[in-house]
mmCIF file of C-alpha atoms in Angstrom:
data_model
loop_
_atom_site.group_PDB
_atom_site.id
_atom_site.type_symbol
_atom_site.label_atom_id
_atom_site.label_comp_id
_atom_site.label_asym_id
_atom_site.label_seq_id
_atom_site.Cartn_x
_atom_site.Cartn_y
_atom_site.Cartn_z
ATOM 1 C CA UNK A 1 18.535 10.852 -11.724
ATOM 2 C CA UNK A 2 15.564 13.140 -11.069
ATOM 3 C CA UNK A 3 13.151 10.298 -11.813
ATOM 4 C CA UNK A 4 14.890 8.161 -9.186
ATOM 5 C CA UNK A 5 13.980 10.694 -6.494
ATOM 6 C CA UNK A 6 10.348 10.645 -7.653
ATOM 7 C CA UNK A 7 10.383 6.841 -7.528
ATOM 8 C CA UNK A 8 11.873 6.935 -4.026
ATOM 9 C CA UNK A 9 8.968 9.133 -2.891
ATOM 10 C CA UNK A 10 6.289 7.122 -4.696
ATOM 11 C CA UNK A 11 7.470 3.812 -3.253
ATOM 12 C CA UNK A 12 5.968 4.890 0.081
ATOM 13 C CA UNK A 13 2.521 5.135 -1.484
ATOM 14 C CA UNK A 14 2.416 1.363 -2.111
ATOM 15 C CA UNK A 15 1.856 0.160 1.484
ATOM 16 C CA UNK A 16 -0.521 3.062 2.123
ATOM 17 C CA UNK A 17 -2.549 2.212 -0.962
ATOM 18 C CA UNK A 18 -2.503 -1.461 0.021
ATOM 19 C CA UNK A 19 -4.027 -0.694 3.413
ATOM 20 C CA UNK A 20 -6.486 1.792 1.931
ATOM 21 C CA UNK A 21 -7.679 -0.816 -0.579
ATOM 22 C CA UNK A 22 -7.882 -3.391 2.218
ATOM 23 C CA UNK A 23 -10.115 -1.029 4.223
ATOM 24 C CA UNK A 24 -12.319 -0.293 1.197
ATOM 25 C CA UNK A 25 -12.721 -4.005 0.497
ATOM 26 C CA UNK A 26 -13.506 -4.855 4.134
ATOM 27 C CA UNK A 27 -16.118 -2.092 4.253
ATOM 28 C CA UNK A 28 -17.778 -3.437 1.099
ATOM 29 C CA UNK A 29 -17.787 -6.985 2.492
ATOM 30 C CA UNK A 30 -19.242 -5.733 5.786
ATOM 31 C CA UNK A 31 -21.986 -3.871 3.867
ATOM 32 C CA UNK A 32 -20.812 -0.302 4.395
ATOM 33 C CA UNK A 33 -20.659 0.804 0.754
ATOM 34 C CA UNK A 34 -21.079 4.533 1.487
ATOM 35 C CA UNK A 35 -18.095 4.518 3.820
ATOM 36 C CA UNK A 36 -16.131 2.540 1.261
ATOM 37 C CA UNK A 37 -16.936 5.113 -1.414
ATOM 38 C CA UNK A 38 -16.189 7.864 1.107
ATOM 39 C CA UNK A 39 -12.609 6.610 1.424
ATOM 40 C CA UNK A 40 -12.280 6.622 -2.345
ATOM 41 C CA UNK A 41 -13.712 10.157 -2.512
ATOM 42 C CA UNK A 42 -11.293 11.296 0.195
ATOM 43 C CA UNK A 43 -8.335 9.929 -1.745
ATOM 44 C CA UNK A 44 -9.473 11.607 -4.954
ATOM 45 C CA UNK A 45 -10.259 14.848 -3.105
ATOM 46 C CA UNK A 46 -6.872 15.045 -1.387
ATOM 47 C CA UNK A 47 -5.182 14.325 -4.706
ATOM 48 C CA UNK A 48 -7.230 17.009 -6.482
ATOM 49 C CA UNK A 49 -6.497 19.609 -3.785
ATOM 50 C CA UNK A 50 -2.838 18.762 -3.143
ATOM 51 C CA UNK A 51 -1.654 18.008 -6.667
ATOM 52 C CA UNK A 52 -1.773 21.491 -8.239
ATOM 53 C CA UNK A 53 0.068 23.427 -5.507
ATOM 54 C CA UNK A 54 2.614 20.685 -4.771
ATOM 55 C CA UNK A 55 3.323 20.231 -8.479
ATOM 56 C CA UNK A 56 3.692 23.979 -8.882
ATOM 57 C CA UNK A 57 5.981 24.111 -5.858
ATOM 58 C CA UNK A 58 8.215 21.117 -6.609
ATOM 59 C CA UNK A 59 7.359 19.644 -10.024
ATOM 60 C CA UNK A 60 7.308 15.862 -10.308
ATOM 61 C CA UNK A 61 8.527 15.441 -6.728
ATOM 62 C CA UNK A 62 5.631 17.577 -5.516
ATOM 63 C CA UNK A 63 3.220 15.458 -7.526
ATOM 64 C CA UNK A 64 4.695 12.337 -5.946
ATOM 65 C CA UNK A 65 4.248 13.845 -2.475
ATOM 66 C CA UNK A 66 0.605 14.616 -3.354
ATOM 67 C CA UNK A 67 0.114 10.917 -4.113
ATOM 68 C CA UNK A 68 1.712 9.914 -0.823
ATOM 69 C CA UNK A 69 -0.404 12.479 1.051
ATOM 70 C CA UNK A 70 -3.555 11.040 -0.538
ATOM 71 C CA UNK A 71 -2.431 7.561 0.541
ATOM 72 C CA UNK A 72 -1.761 8.699 4.115
ATOM 73 C CA UNK A 73 -5.202 10.336 4.232
ATOM 74 C CA UNK A 74 -6.999 7.302 2.828
ATOM 75 C CA UNK A 75 -5.162 4.776 5.004
ATOM 76 C CA UNK A 76 -5.652 6.832 8.178
ATOM 77 C CA UNK A 77 -9.328 7.421 7.465
ATOM 78 C CA UNK A 78 -9.726 3.739 6.554
ATOM 79 C CA UNK A 79 -8.311 2.687 9.897
ATOM 80 C CA UNK A 80 -10.616 5.109 11.713
ATOM 81 C CA UNK A 81 -13.734 3.957 9.805
ATOM 82 C CA UNK A 82 -12.929 0.281 10.380
ATOM 83 C CA UNK A 83 -12.531 1.035 14.077
ATOM 84 C CA UNK A 84 -15.799 3.020 14.077
ATOM 85 C CA UNK A 85 -17.729 0.053 12.647
ATOM 86 C CA UNK A 86 -15.789 -2.416 14.832
ATOM 87 C CA UNK A 87 -14.696 -4.332 11.747
ATOM 88 C CA UNK A 88 -12.005 -6.799 12.790
ATOM 89 C CA UNK A 89 -8.668 -6.167 11.121
ATOM 90 C CA UNK A 90 -6.026 -8.893 10.981
ATOM 91 C CA UNK A 91 -3.213 -6.632 12.102
ATOM 92 C CA UNK A 92 -0.628 -9.367 12.404
ATOM 93 C CA UNK A 93 -0.668 -9.823 8.622
ATOM 94 C CA UNK A 94 -0.867 -6.089 7.993
ATOM 95 C CA UNK A 95 2.050 -5.345 10.320
ATOM 96 C CA UNK A 96 4.101 -7.935 8.472
ATOM 97 C CA UNK A 97 3.243 -6.315 5.149
ATOM 98 C CA UNK A 98 3.968 -2.848 6.515
ATOM 99 C CA UNK A 99 7.263 -3.903 8.086
ATOM 100 C CA UNK A 100 8.284 -5.650 4.866
ATOM 101 C CA UNK A 101 7.476 -2.522 2.845
ATOM 102 C CA UNK A 102 9.440 -0.233 5.170
ATOM 103 C CA UNK A 103 12.473 -2.520 5.305
ATOM 104 C CA UNK A 104 12.450 -3.172 1.555
ATOM 105 C CA UNK A 105 11.978 0.513 0.810
ATOM 106 C CA UNK A 106 14.799 1.598 3.072
ATOM 107 C CA UNK A 107 17.220 -1.029 1.754
ATOM 108 C CA UNK A 108 16.345 -0.213 -1.870
ATOM 109 C CA UNK A 109 16.662 3.517 -1.204
ATOM 110 C CA UNK A 110 20.065 3.137 0.417
ATOM 111 C CA UNK A 111 21.553 0.821 -2.219
ATOM 112 C CA UNK A 112 24.058 2.719 -4.366
ATOM 113 C CA UNK A 113 22.852 1.131 -7.634
ATOM 114 C CA UNK A 114 20.551 2.084 -10.512
ATOM 115 C CA UNK A 115 16.848 2.576 -9.817
ATOM 116 C CA UNK A 116 16.029 -0.648 -11.678
ATOM 117 C CA UNK A 117 18.300 -2.691 -9.409
ATOM 118 C CA UNK A 118 16.877 -0.838 -6.401
ATOM 119 C CA UNK A 119 13.372 -1.863 -7.511
ATOM 120 C CA UNK A 120 14.367 -5.503 -8.020
ATOM 121 C CA UNK A 121 16.213 -5.667 -4.686
ATOM 122 C CA UNK A 122 13.321 -3.976 -2.897
ATOM 123 C CA UNK A 123 10.819 -6.407 -4.422
ATOM 124 C CA UNK A 124 12.861 -9.467 -3.451
ATOM 125 C CA UNK A 125 13.350 -8.175 0.099
ATOM 126 C CA UNK A 126 9.646 -7.314 0.333
ATOM 127 C CA UNK A 127 8.566 -10.812 -0.684
ATOM 128 C CA UNK A 128 11.136 -12.401 1.618
ATOM 129 C CA UNK A 129 9.974 -10.405 4.649
ATOM 130 C CA UNK A 130 6.316 -11.052 3.806
ATOM 131 C CA UNK A 131 7.140 -14.766 3.768
ATOM 132 C CA UNK A 132 9.122 -14.614 7.017
ATOM 133 C CA UNK A 133 6.362 -12.690 8.842
ATOM 134 C CA UNK A 134 3.716 -15.035 7.397
ATOM 135 C CA UNK A 135 1.968 -12.135 5.700
ATOM 136 C CA UNK A 136 2.436 -14.265 2.574
ATOM 137 C CA UNK A 137 1.717 -17.965 2.954
ATOM 138 C CA UNK A 138 1.884 -21.059 0.781
ATOM 139 C CA UNK A 139 -1.909 -20.876 0.531
ATOM 140 C CA UNK A 140 -1.638 -17.350 -0.902
ATOM 141 C CA UNK A 141 0.853 -18.544 -3.505
ATOM 142 C CA UNK A 142 -1.419 -21.472 -4.440
ATOM 143 C CA UNK A 143 -4.392 -19.113 -4.788
ATOM 144 C CA UNK A 144 -2.356 -16.837 -7.054
ATOM 145 C CA UNK A 145 -1.252 -19.775 -9.202
ATOM 146 C CA UNK A 146 -4.822 -21.067 -9.545
ATOM 147 C CA UNK A 147 -6.071 -17.587 -10.424
ATOM 148 C CA UNK A 148 -3.400 -17.085 -13.076
ATOM 149 C CA UNK A 149 -3.992 -20.563 -14.524
ATOM 150 C CA UNK A 150 -7.787 -20.088 -14.743
ATOM 151 C CA UNK A 151 -8.851 -19.273 -18.283
ATOM 152 C CA UNK A 152 -12.575 -18.548 -17.712
#
């Protein structure tokens, strides 16, 4: 039961980490490697600073909150740096991903079932909402299939 609470906290780090990784990748593509590494350093730094006291304060739940805090820091800084360099961000896809994550997370969290069924239900709802908001397209699925089928 205690691990379910930790999982419920950590689930919020997924969309934050997704956006943070998106920002890091865009910065590398746009030839801003120092800023890209800066976001990574920020994430590691916030984790290193927040993890010991939050773990001491609240055990595994505190550690989970440290991970979420690092994700919030990295995603927020990533958005600011992308704006600073005027790197175009396709927000319509990101908003669909974010909305899907929030809806799936809330539904999974509120379901009165085991954590495994919560995870499965959340994943199905996430993929469904990504499809409905066109954050996930048939082209994305084809790319994934080709990548998984490639043996080289």
